[in-house]
XYZ file of C-alpha atoms in Angstrom:
580
model
C 80.394 68.007 3.441
C 83.505 68.582 1.336
C 85.816 65.814 0.450
C 88.478 67.468 2.646
C 86.101 67.483 5.639
C 85.085 63.889 5.031
C 88.714 62.730 4.761
C 89.514 64.594 8.000
C 86.655 62.833 9.872
C 87.538 59.410 8.451
C 91.205 59.862 9.281
C 90.262 60.784 12.843
C 88.085 57.586 13.187
C 90.860 55.447 11.735
C 93.443 57.099 13.865
C 91.629 56.328 17.027
C 91.335 52.708 15.975
C 94.666 52.023 14.258
C 97.073 54.872 14.957
C 99.729 55.455 12.321
C 98.025 52.944 9.939
C 95.304 55.450 9.350
C 96.967 57.158 6.344
C 97.454 53.925 4.442
C 93.947 52.702 5.290
C 92.212 55.790 3.997
C 92.676 54.961 0.301
C 91.347 51.413 1.053
C 88.255 52.990 2.623
C 87.855 55.275 -0.381
C 87.782 52.166 -2.623
C 84.915 50.675 -0.499
C 82.975 53.979 -0.802
C 83.582 54.207 -4.568
C 82.525 50.612 -4.976
C 79.237 51.346 -3.134
C 78.445 54.483 -5.181
C 79.187 52.622 -8.388
C 76.877 49.737 -7.531
C 74.122 51.777 -5.957
C 71.095 52.061 -8.266
C 69.447 55.483 -8.208
C 69.746 58.109 -5.577
C 70.812 57.634 -2.038
C 68.239 57.454 0.793
C 67.120 61.152 1.176
C 64.067 61.369 3.452
C 63.002 62.228 6.947
C 64.303 59.589 9.278
C 60.929 59.034 10.933
C 57.453 60.425 11.924
C 54.431 59.285 13.891
C 53.478 56.752 11.141
C 56.636 54.689 11.781
C 55.888 51.467 13.589
C 58.202 48.409 13.251
C 57.295 44.748 13.055
C 59.884 42.234 14.249
C 59.721 38.816 12.556
C 61.773 35.855 11.325
C 61.709 35.146 7.681
C 59.784 31.927 8.391
C 57.505 33.088 11.264
C 54.435 32.540 9.026
C 54.590 29.708 6.539
C 52.304 28.534 3.719
C 52.332 25.128 1.992
C 54.067 25.240 -1.287
C 55.587 28.706 -0.797
C 59.092 29.897 0.058
C 58.936 31.195 3.641
C 59.850 34.735 2.686
C 57.167 34.873 0.000
C 54.656 33.389 2.418
C 55.565 36.016 5.063
C 55.171 38.713 2.542
C 51.694 37.431 1.509
C 50.611 37.470 5.149
C 51.900 40.972 5.795
C 50.442 42.444 2.584
C 47.016 40.830 3.424
C 46.876 41.538 7.126
C 49.241 44.401 8.024
C 49.651 46.757 5.061
C 49.296 50.306 6.389
C 49.658 49.057 9.967
C 53.397 48.804 9.997
C 55.800 51.054 8.121
C 58.899 48.947 8.600
C 59.684 45.237 8.926
C 62.734 43.915 10.812
C 63.453 40.576 9.195
C 65.672 38.889 11.710
C 68.893 37.308 10.228
C 67.943 35.630 6.966
C 71.493 34.567 6.069
C 72.899 31.043 5.961
C 73.700 30.015 9.540
C 74.674 27.104 11.777
C 72.935 27.928 15.110
C 71.142 30.392 17.302
C 68.269 30.790 14.839
C 70.277 32.873 12.440
C 72.742 34.767 14.626
C 75.607 32.421 13.919
C 76.139 33.508 10.307
C 78.037 31.451 7.833
C 77.797 33.849 4.896
C 77.047 37.518 5.539
C 76.219 38.291 1.856
C 73.665 35.635 0.932
C 70.027 34.817 1.666
C 69.481 31.461 3.278
C 68.103 29.350 0.324
C 65.731 27.630 2.779
C 63.984 30.997 3.093
C 64.225 32.468 -0.430
C 66.616 34.824 -2.185
C 67.434 38.579 -2.574
C 64.444 38.957 -4.919
C 62.154 37.816 -2.131
C 63.726 40.329 0.190
C 63.347 43.087 -2.404
C 59.685 42.240 -2.768
C 58.831 43.453 0.756
C 59.761 46.976 -0.323
C 56.469 47.228 -2.285
C 54.683 47.981 1.006
C 57.293 48.206 3.767
C 60.612 49.621 4.609
C 63.130 47.040 5.883
C 65.631 46.583 8.689
C 68.541 44.113 8.452
C 70.853 42.736 11.087
C 74.596 43.390 10.747
C 75.742 40.476 12.994
C 79.257 42.005 13.258
C 80.658 40.695 16.549
C 81.096 37.062 15.603
C 80.801 34.394 12.853
C 79.840 30.758 12.636
C 82.503 28.101 12.759
C 81.233 27.114 9.338
C 82.145 30.531 7.832
C 84.890 30.366 5.205
C 86.915 32.791 7.334
C 86.973 30.381 10.231
C 87.821 27.448 7.948
C 90.702 29.562 6.604
C 91.843 30.392 10.099
C 92.044 26.728 10.969
C 94.090 26.112 7.851
C 96.258 29.198 8.306
C 94.989 30.693 5.019
C 93.654 34.153 3.900
C 91.258 35.729 4.266
C 90.547 34.720 7.796
C 93.846 33.664 9.193
C 93.979 36.857 11.307
C 90.230 37.391 11.691
C 89.861 35.685 15.111
C 91.296 36.375 18.489
C 93.715 33.756 19.764
C 94.442 33.697 23.562
C 97.190 31.539 24.872
C 97.252 30.083 28.491
C 99.466 32.817 29.823
C 97.197 35.541 28.476
C 94.079 33.866 29.676
C 94.950 35.068 33.222
C 93.967 38.580 32.077
C 90.398 37.716 31.267
C 88.958 37.961 34.734
C 87.382 41.417 34.223
C 85.616 40.473 30.993
C 81.836 41.179 31.212
C 79.835 38.103 30.011
C 76.366 37.812 28.671
C 76.510 34.003 28.977
C 77.595 31.370 31.471
C 79.423 29.346 28.847
C 83.231 29.387 28.564
C 84.690 32.507 27.097
C 87.350 30.663 25.145
C 86.657 27.877 22.643
C 89.246 25.204 21.892
C 90.041 24.651 18.137
C 92.028 21.870 16.720
C 94.380 23.021 13.960
C 97.376 21.593 12.076
C 99.440 23.934 14.268
C 98.059 22.282 17.460
C 95.159 23.133 19.726
C 94.339 26.846 19.866
C 91.872 28.831 22.110
C 89.871 31.500 20.457
C 87.438 34.189 21.849
C 83.747 33.128 21.817
C 81.585 35.655 23.722
C 78.191 34.032 23.048
C 78.730 30.337 22.265
C 81.123 27.689 21.062
C 79.661 28.179 17.513
C 79.932 31.989 17.523
C 83.608 32.965 17.077
C 84.373 36.651 17.851
C 85.957 38.686 15.032
C 89.215 40.611 15.530
C 88.586 44.216 14.861
C 92.140 45.115 15.862
C 92.744 43.776 12.362
C 91.498 46.657 9.977
C 90.740 44.076 7.324
C 87.802 42.869 9.449
C 86.430 46.442 9.800
C 86.685 47.050 5.975
C 84.833 43.798 5.374
C 81.975 44.932 7.526
C 81.853 48.498 6.223
C 81.452 46.984 2.777
C 78.770 44.590 4.080
C 76.904 47.480 5.742
C 76.816 49.336 2.549
C 75.796 46.233 0.659
C 72.768 45.826 2.918
C 71.646 49.378 2.196
C 71.954 48.667 -1.528
C 69.750 45.653 -0.990
C 67.010 47.823 0.557
C 67.800 48.213 4.224
C 66.364 51.549 5.432
C 67.689 50.591 8.967
C 70.563 48.410 10.079
C 70.717 46.888 13.557
C 74.296 46.521 14.955
C 73.919 43.180 16.712
C 75.754 42.700 20.090
C 77.937 45.795 19.167
C 78.877 46.469 22.794
C 81.320 43.544 22.837
C 83.050 44.437 19.516
C 86.513 45.430 20.669
C 88.725 43.380 23.030
C 91.656 44.367 25.138
C 93.187 41.923 27.618
C 92.894 43.225 31.119
C 89.772 45.185 30.435
C 86.018 44.547 30.688
C 85.859 44.176 26.860
C 82.522 45.929 26.802
C 81.716 49.521 25.647
C 85.448 50.178 24.972
C 86.330 53.480 23.345
C 87.234 51.746 20.158
C 83.775 50.120 19.942
C 82.154 53.567 20.168
C 84.570 54.788 17.464
C 83.517 52.077 15.081
C 79.870 53.121 15.522
C 80.851 56.793 14.880
C 82.690 55.678 11.701
C 79.561 53.945 10.549
C 77.495 57.004 11.343
C 79.829 59.269 9.400
C 79.590 57.034 6.301
C 75.821 56.822 6.517
C 75.486 60.619 6.893
C 77.471 61.151 3.752
C 76.420 58.196 1.612
C 72.892 57.316 2.738
C 71.601 60.186 4.934
C 68.123 58.708 5.214
C 69.381 55.369 6.616
C 69.044 54.586 10.361
C 71.673 52.934 12.599
C 70.271 51.019 15.586
C 72.559 49.650 18.297
C 71.577 46.504 20.150
C 73.069 46.724 23.678
C 71.160 44.811 26.265
C 72.842 46.485 29.289
C 71.899 48.767 32.190
C 70.216 51.993 31.013
C 73.068 54.362 31.795
C 75.355 52.216 29.509
C 72.789 51.797 26.829
C 72.232 55.508 26.218
C 75.953 55.960 25.855
C 75.490 54.719 22.221
C 73.807 58.046 21.289
C 77.270 59.557 21.807
C 76.990 63.251 21.284
C 74.577 62.688 18.456
C 77.346 61.151 16.440
C 76.766 57.390 17.027
C 73.383 55.508 16.845
C 70.337 57.241 15.392
C 68.235 54.984 17.476
C 68.737 52.742 20.620
C 66.595 50.076 22.127
C 64.638 51.002 25.233
C 65.864 47.852 27.041
C 64.620 48.759 30.462
C 61.034 49.034 29.274
C 60.101 45.285 28.854
C 61.023 44.252 32.421
C 59.732 47.496 33.950
C 56.272 47.144 32.405
C 56.228 43.434 33.332
C 57.024 44.386 36.974
C 54.623 47.280 37.082
C 51.600 45.392 35.831
C 52.370 42.356 38.070
C 52.734 44.486 41.181
C 50.020 46.945 40.061
C 52.452 49.725 41.001
C 53.897 52.463 38.820
C 56.515 53.522 41.330
C 59.657 52.375 39.518
C 58.264 52.864 36.021
C 57.298 56.447 36.620
C 60.623 57.317 38.313
C 62.493 55.854 35.430
C 60.356 57.547 32.824
C 60.727 60.947 34.618
C 64.475 60.519 34.757
C 64.440 59.737 31.087
C 62.736 62.996 30.342
C 65.391 64.895 32.230
C 68.288 63.229 30.352
C 70.100 65.041 27.592
C 69.099 63.255 24.400
C 70.879 64.456 21.304
C 68.732 66.022 18.583
C 67.855 63.746 15.797
C 68.048 60.627 17.908
C 65.311 58.553 19.297
C 64.351 55.287 21.092
C 62.954 51.990 19.814
C 60.219 51.151 22.354
C 59.377 47.481 22.651
C 58.222 44.775 25.108
C 58.306 41.334 23.452
C 61.120 40.330 21.204
C 62.720 37.174 19.690
C 65.076 37.158 22.729
C 64.017 37.019 26.289
C 63.150 39.822 28.759
C 66.591 41.237 29.812
C 67.193 41.678 33.434
C 70.414 43.581 33.488
C 68.518 46.798 32.357
C 66.785 46.743 35.716
C 70.049 47.274 37.567
C 69.862 50.466 39.651
C 66.134 50.768 38.989
C 64.473 47.906 40.919
C 65.884 46.392 44.088
C 67.467 42.914 43.707
C 64.945 41.254 46.007
C 61.971 42.522 43.893
C 63.710 41.311 40.768
C 64.042 37.859 42.432
C 60.288 37.940 43.189
C 59.511 38.781 39.593
C 61.745 35.851 38.423
C 59.803 33.409 40.658
C 56.492 34.785 39.349
C 57.662 34.126 35.823
C 58.904 30.641 36.664
C 55.356 29.799 37.827
C 54.179 30.875 34.308
C 56.616 28.503 32.509
C 59.627 30.774 32.186
C 63.197 29.718 31.853
C 65.889 31.845 33.392
C 69.148 32.361 31.383
C 72.290 33.051 33.339
C 75.477 34.993 32.711
C 78.891 34.692 34.404
C 79.961 37.520 36.718
C 83.608 38.536 37.123
C 83.513 37.001 40.635
C 82.801 33.560 39.138
C 79.152 33.526 40.211
C 76.271 33.093 37.734
C 73.515 35.746 37.834
C 70.163 35.861 36.043
C 70.535 37.502 32.618
C 67.102 37.201 30.992
C 63.665 35.557 31.285
C 62.735 33.268 28.510
C 58.918 33.304 28.226
C 56.257 34.390 25.823
C 55.316 37.963 26.769
C 51.739 36.984 26.290
C 51.881 34.135 28.811
C 53.896 36.268 31.188
C 50.572 37.914 32.064
C 48.531 34.697 32.403
C 47.826 33.796 36.040
C 48.926 30.135 36.532
C 46.198 29.272 39.007
C 43.161 31.047 37.481
C 41.557 29.117 34.646
C 40.281 31.001 32.819
C 42.163 34.154 33.857
C 39.569 36.985 33.332
C 42.274 39.651 33.308
C 44.897 37.903 31.203
C 44.228 39.613 27.820
C 43.558 43.004 29.561
C 46.860 42.942 31.300
C 48.625 41.953 28.058
C 46.826 44.604 25.941
C 47.791 47.179 28.510
C 51.377 46.120 28.320
C 51.374 46.540 24.566
C 49.571 49.913 24.552
C 51.786 51.665 27.024
C 54.871 51.795 24.783
C 52.833 53.268 21.990
C 52.485 56.539 23.865
C 56.119 56.981 24.718
C 58.593 59.195 22.831
C 60.291 57.009 20.204
C 59.287 54.395 17.607
C 57.206 51.389 18.636
C 58.420 47.914 17.707
C 56.098 44.942 17.837
C 57.137 41.217 17.745
C 54.967 39.090 15.545
C 54.342 36.570 18.249
C 53.071 39.224 20.548
C 50.756 40.560 17.855
C 49.387 37.058 17.532
C 48.939 36.525 21.241
C 51.250 33.484 21.053
C 51.623 31.399 24.205
C 54.714 29.575 25.418
C 56.124 26.974 23.028
C 57.693 24.257 25.252
C 57.725 21.806 22.294
C 60.030 24.339 20.443
C 62.376 24.318 23.452
C 62.374 20.424 23.498
C 63.002 20.269 19.833
C 65.886 22.825 19.652
C 67.344 22.568 23.182
C 67.287 26.406 23.372
C 65.185 28.062 25.993
C 64.740 31.118 23.767
C 62.623 28.894 21.452
C 59.788 29.217 24.003
C 58.971 32.527 22.224
C 59.895 31.691 18.661
C 56.916 29.805 17.341
C 56.614 29.291 13.597
C 53.019 29.689 12.485
C 51.202 27.824 9.806
C 49.699 30.625 7.753
C 46.263 29.210 7.176
C 46.008 28.253 10.844
C 47.008 31.717 12.055
C 44.585 33.456 9.671
C 41.814 31.229 10.778
C 42.417 32.112 14.437
C 42.572 35.858 13.669
C 39.181 35.654 12.063
C 37.524 33.896 15.041
C 36.976 36.422 17.872
C 36.514 33.759 20.523
C 40.132 32.565 20.189
C 42.911 34.302 22.080
C 44.601 35.301 18.796
C 41.284 36.540 17.435
C 40.864 38.730 20.544
C 44.388 40.118 20.467
C 45.430 40.591 16.784
C 42.606 42.777 15.350
C 42.439 45.009 18.456
C 46.246 45.450 18.527
C 46.212 46.321 14.759
C 43.371 48.766 15.338
C 45.268 50.606 17.994
C 48.444 50.779 15.843
C 46.476 52.341 13.026
C 44.984 54.952 15.355
C 48.363 55.839 16.676
C 49.676 56.509 13.167
C 47.206 59.321 12.757
C 48.228 61.218 15.956
C 50.899 63.839 15.271
C 51.630 64.189 18.997
C 53.102 60.712 18.806
C 55.935 61.778 16.494
C 59.101 60.114 17.778
C 60.628 63.390 18.695
C 57.507 65.228 19.966
C 57.837 66.583 23.515
C 56.851 64.338 26.348
C 55.955 64.973 30.016
C 55.683 62.107 32.470
C 53.041 62.856 35.073
C 53.281 62.410 38.802
C 50.070 60.551 39.453
C 48.754 58.190 42.128
C 50.449 54.795 42.288
C 49.016 52.498 39.676
C 48.316 55.165 37.134
C 50.961 55.822 34.463
C 50.418 59.027 32.585
C 52.080 60.838 29.738
C 51.358 64.159 28.068
C 52.584 64.460 24.394
C 52.497 67.570 22.332
C 52.968 67.597 18.584
C 56.057 69.415 17.095
C 53.936 72.302 15.886
C 52.256 72.609 19.235
C 48.769 72.151 17.616
C 47.886 68.832 19.166
C 48.044 67.376 22.689
C 47.339 63.833 23.829
C 46.930 62.745 27.457
C 47.753 58.972 27.581
C 46.568 57.373 30.899
C 47.018 53.726 31.885
C 45.339 52.123 34.895
C 47.463 49.224 36.106
C 45.102 48.367 38.942
C 42.614 45.522 38.661
C 39.932 47.821 39.978
C 38.299 51.072 38.992
C 40.390 54.258 39.482
C 39.267 57.850 39.512
C 41.502 60.701 38.394
C 40.915 64.358 38.715
C 41.907 65.762 35.264
C 41.819 69.386 36.428
C 44.944 68.730 38.436
C 46.682 67.545 35.229
C 45.286 69.986 32.750
C 44.620 73.402 34.219
C 41.982 74.841 31.943
C 38.434 73.566 31.383
C 38.185 71.392 28.324
C 36.039 68.632 26.888
C 37.855 65.354 26.446
C 37.598 62.756 23.636
C 39.093 59.271 23.905
C 40.578 58.651 20.463
C 41.705 55.206 21.363
C 38.149 54.012 21.881
C 36.452 56.644 19.702
C 34.151 57.820 22.480
C 33.642 60.449 25.087
C 35.234 59.169 28.271
C 33.393 58.261 31.438
C 33.546 61.580 33.316
C 31.887 63.201 36.279
C 32.716 66.853 36.260
C 36.552 66.817 35.971
C 36.914 63.315 37.372
C 37.765 60.441 34.945
C 36.614 56.985 35.793
C 39.043 54.364 34.436
C 38.113 50.746 34.267
C 40.542 48.056 35.464
C 43.587 47.727 33.256
C 42.276 50.384 30.866
C 44.297 52.750 28.577
C 42.874 55.932 27.142
C 44.296 58.550 24.782
C 42.506 61.755 25.576
C 42.369 64.705 23.217
C 41.399 68.128 24.816
C 38.753 70.135 23.022
C 38.777 73.657 24.538
C 35.462 75.191 25.327
C-alpha cells in the first residue's frame, strides 16, 4: 500500500469519527505510527495468521502458582512442562495494575502488575508460545491517573470521561446494558458532584472516544502491546465503545469505524497480527464485527457455549444443528475466522441464545444450572426489567448431576462438550480451569463477593501437578486425555481454521461435521453422540462411496457392522476415510 493510499484510508476513518478535524489529526496519527516503527525491534509480524496447529489457552497470570516464584514465572514453568506443543498461543488475561474485576478495571495500561511479574516475564513466554493481550479500551479504573486528573480538572484526563447532567439523563432510556447496576456513577469533585458514564461498574469509568485524544492514546497502546510480543490483541467490551445520547450506545457506526481503523493500521504495520473482538451479544450482532473483511480478523463464537450446554443436557441436537447449518450458509469474509470456546473466565452468556432457543427452554436450562450451584447474573432491559445475562458456574460442574453420586456420565458429558468445538471451523480456545476439570469454587465467591469467581480458581502448582499425575482423580482423568486430543487435532489438516465445513442433517442426538482440507486431500467425519445410550448410524447415507474408516481420535478401527457405525453413549469419533 502506498503512503497516499494509506493516508486516504486513514483520513476516511478519521473523517467518519471526527469530521473536519480529520485533516489536523492525520499528522498526529503519523507521529504515533512513526514512534512505533522507531521503537519496534526487528521486522514486523509477517506470517500466516493461522493454521490447524493453532489452539489457544486462556489463563490468568496467576492461575497456577508455585512457592517462592513470581506468578508469571510459575505459570510459564507449568506451561513449558505440561503443555509445550499442545497450545500454540496463550491468552494471558489482563496482567496490568488494576483495582477490581480481576484485572478488567485497569489503573495503568502500560505496566505489568508487579504482584505478577514484569515485562521480561511476559516476554519469556514467547520461547514456546505466541501471546494474546487484552486491550481494555472501553473503560478505566477510578484509580487511573486520567480519572484522578478528571476529578482535579487537569490534563490529560479532564476530557477523557463522559459527563451526563440530570437533563441529559432523560435520553438514556434506550441504552443497552450488560449489567443491572446504575449506568451513571456519582463523582465528588471540587466543582461539585458530577455523574459519569459507567457501563460495567462503579469502578469502571467509560472513556470518551468523541475526544480524539482518547483514540490516539489507545492506538499507541495497541501498537505498544504488539511491540511487547502480542501476536493477537483482544478488544475487550468493544461493542459499547461509542456513546450518543438517545441511542442504544451499542454497535454504533463509530464503534465499527474504530475497529476498521485498528485493522488498517495492523494490515500496514503488523500484517501477521490478529484482532479479536469481544462482543457477548446475539449471533447476528456478533458477526457484524467481521464487517466486509475490514474489521476483526477473528470473533468469538459466543452462541457455542450455551448451545452445547443445552444440547448435552437435553440430549438433543435440534437447535445446535440448525444454528451450525445456518452458520455454514452465512457469508463469512475471506481471511476471517471464529474463536470456538465453551468455558472461559466469564460466565456462560445467555444473550447469544436469543432467536435460537425459545425463552421457556432457556429458563429450564437456568434452573438446571442453579441445581448445580450456578449463580445467574442479570442485566437491565430498556423497559426497566432485569433479565438473565449469564450463568456463573464451572463448565466442568455444569455437567455433574446434582443427585447422582457418583455421576457415571459426568466426565463423559464434559469431555464431549470440549471435543465438539475442536471439529468446528475456526480456532479452538481452552480455559485452563476446564483443562484441569476444575469444580465450582464457592469459597472464591465468598472471598471476593463476585459470582464470576466461582470459575476463577487459582491453583497451587504442586497440587495441580500431583492431581494430573494420578488417574483416579477428576483432574487426572480430564487433563491428560484433553491434552492428547488437542495434540491429535494439530496434526489434521482438515481442521485448518478456514477449511471447508459441512454440517450434516442426522438423527436428533447426533451432531456431525464433515471437514475437508484446503488442498482437498484429506477429509474428516466428526461425529458426536449426545445420547446416554448406544446409537447406530448408517455411514453410507453420509458418505456415498465404499470406504474403510479409521478413528484417528481413538487410534482404532471403529465399531462397524457393514456400513453401520455403533457409537457408545456420549462418544466422539474423528473418522478418516480410506478408499478401497
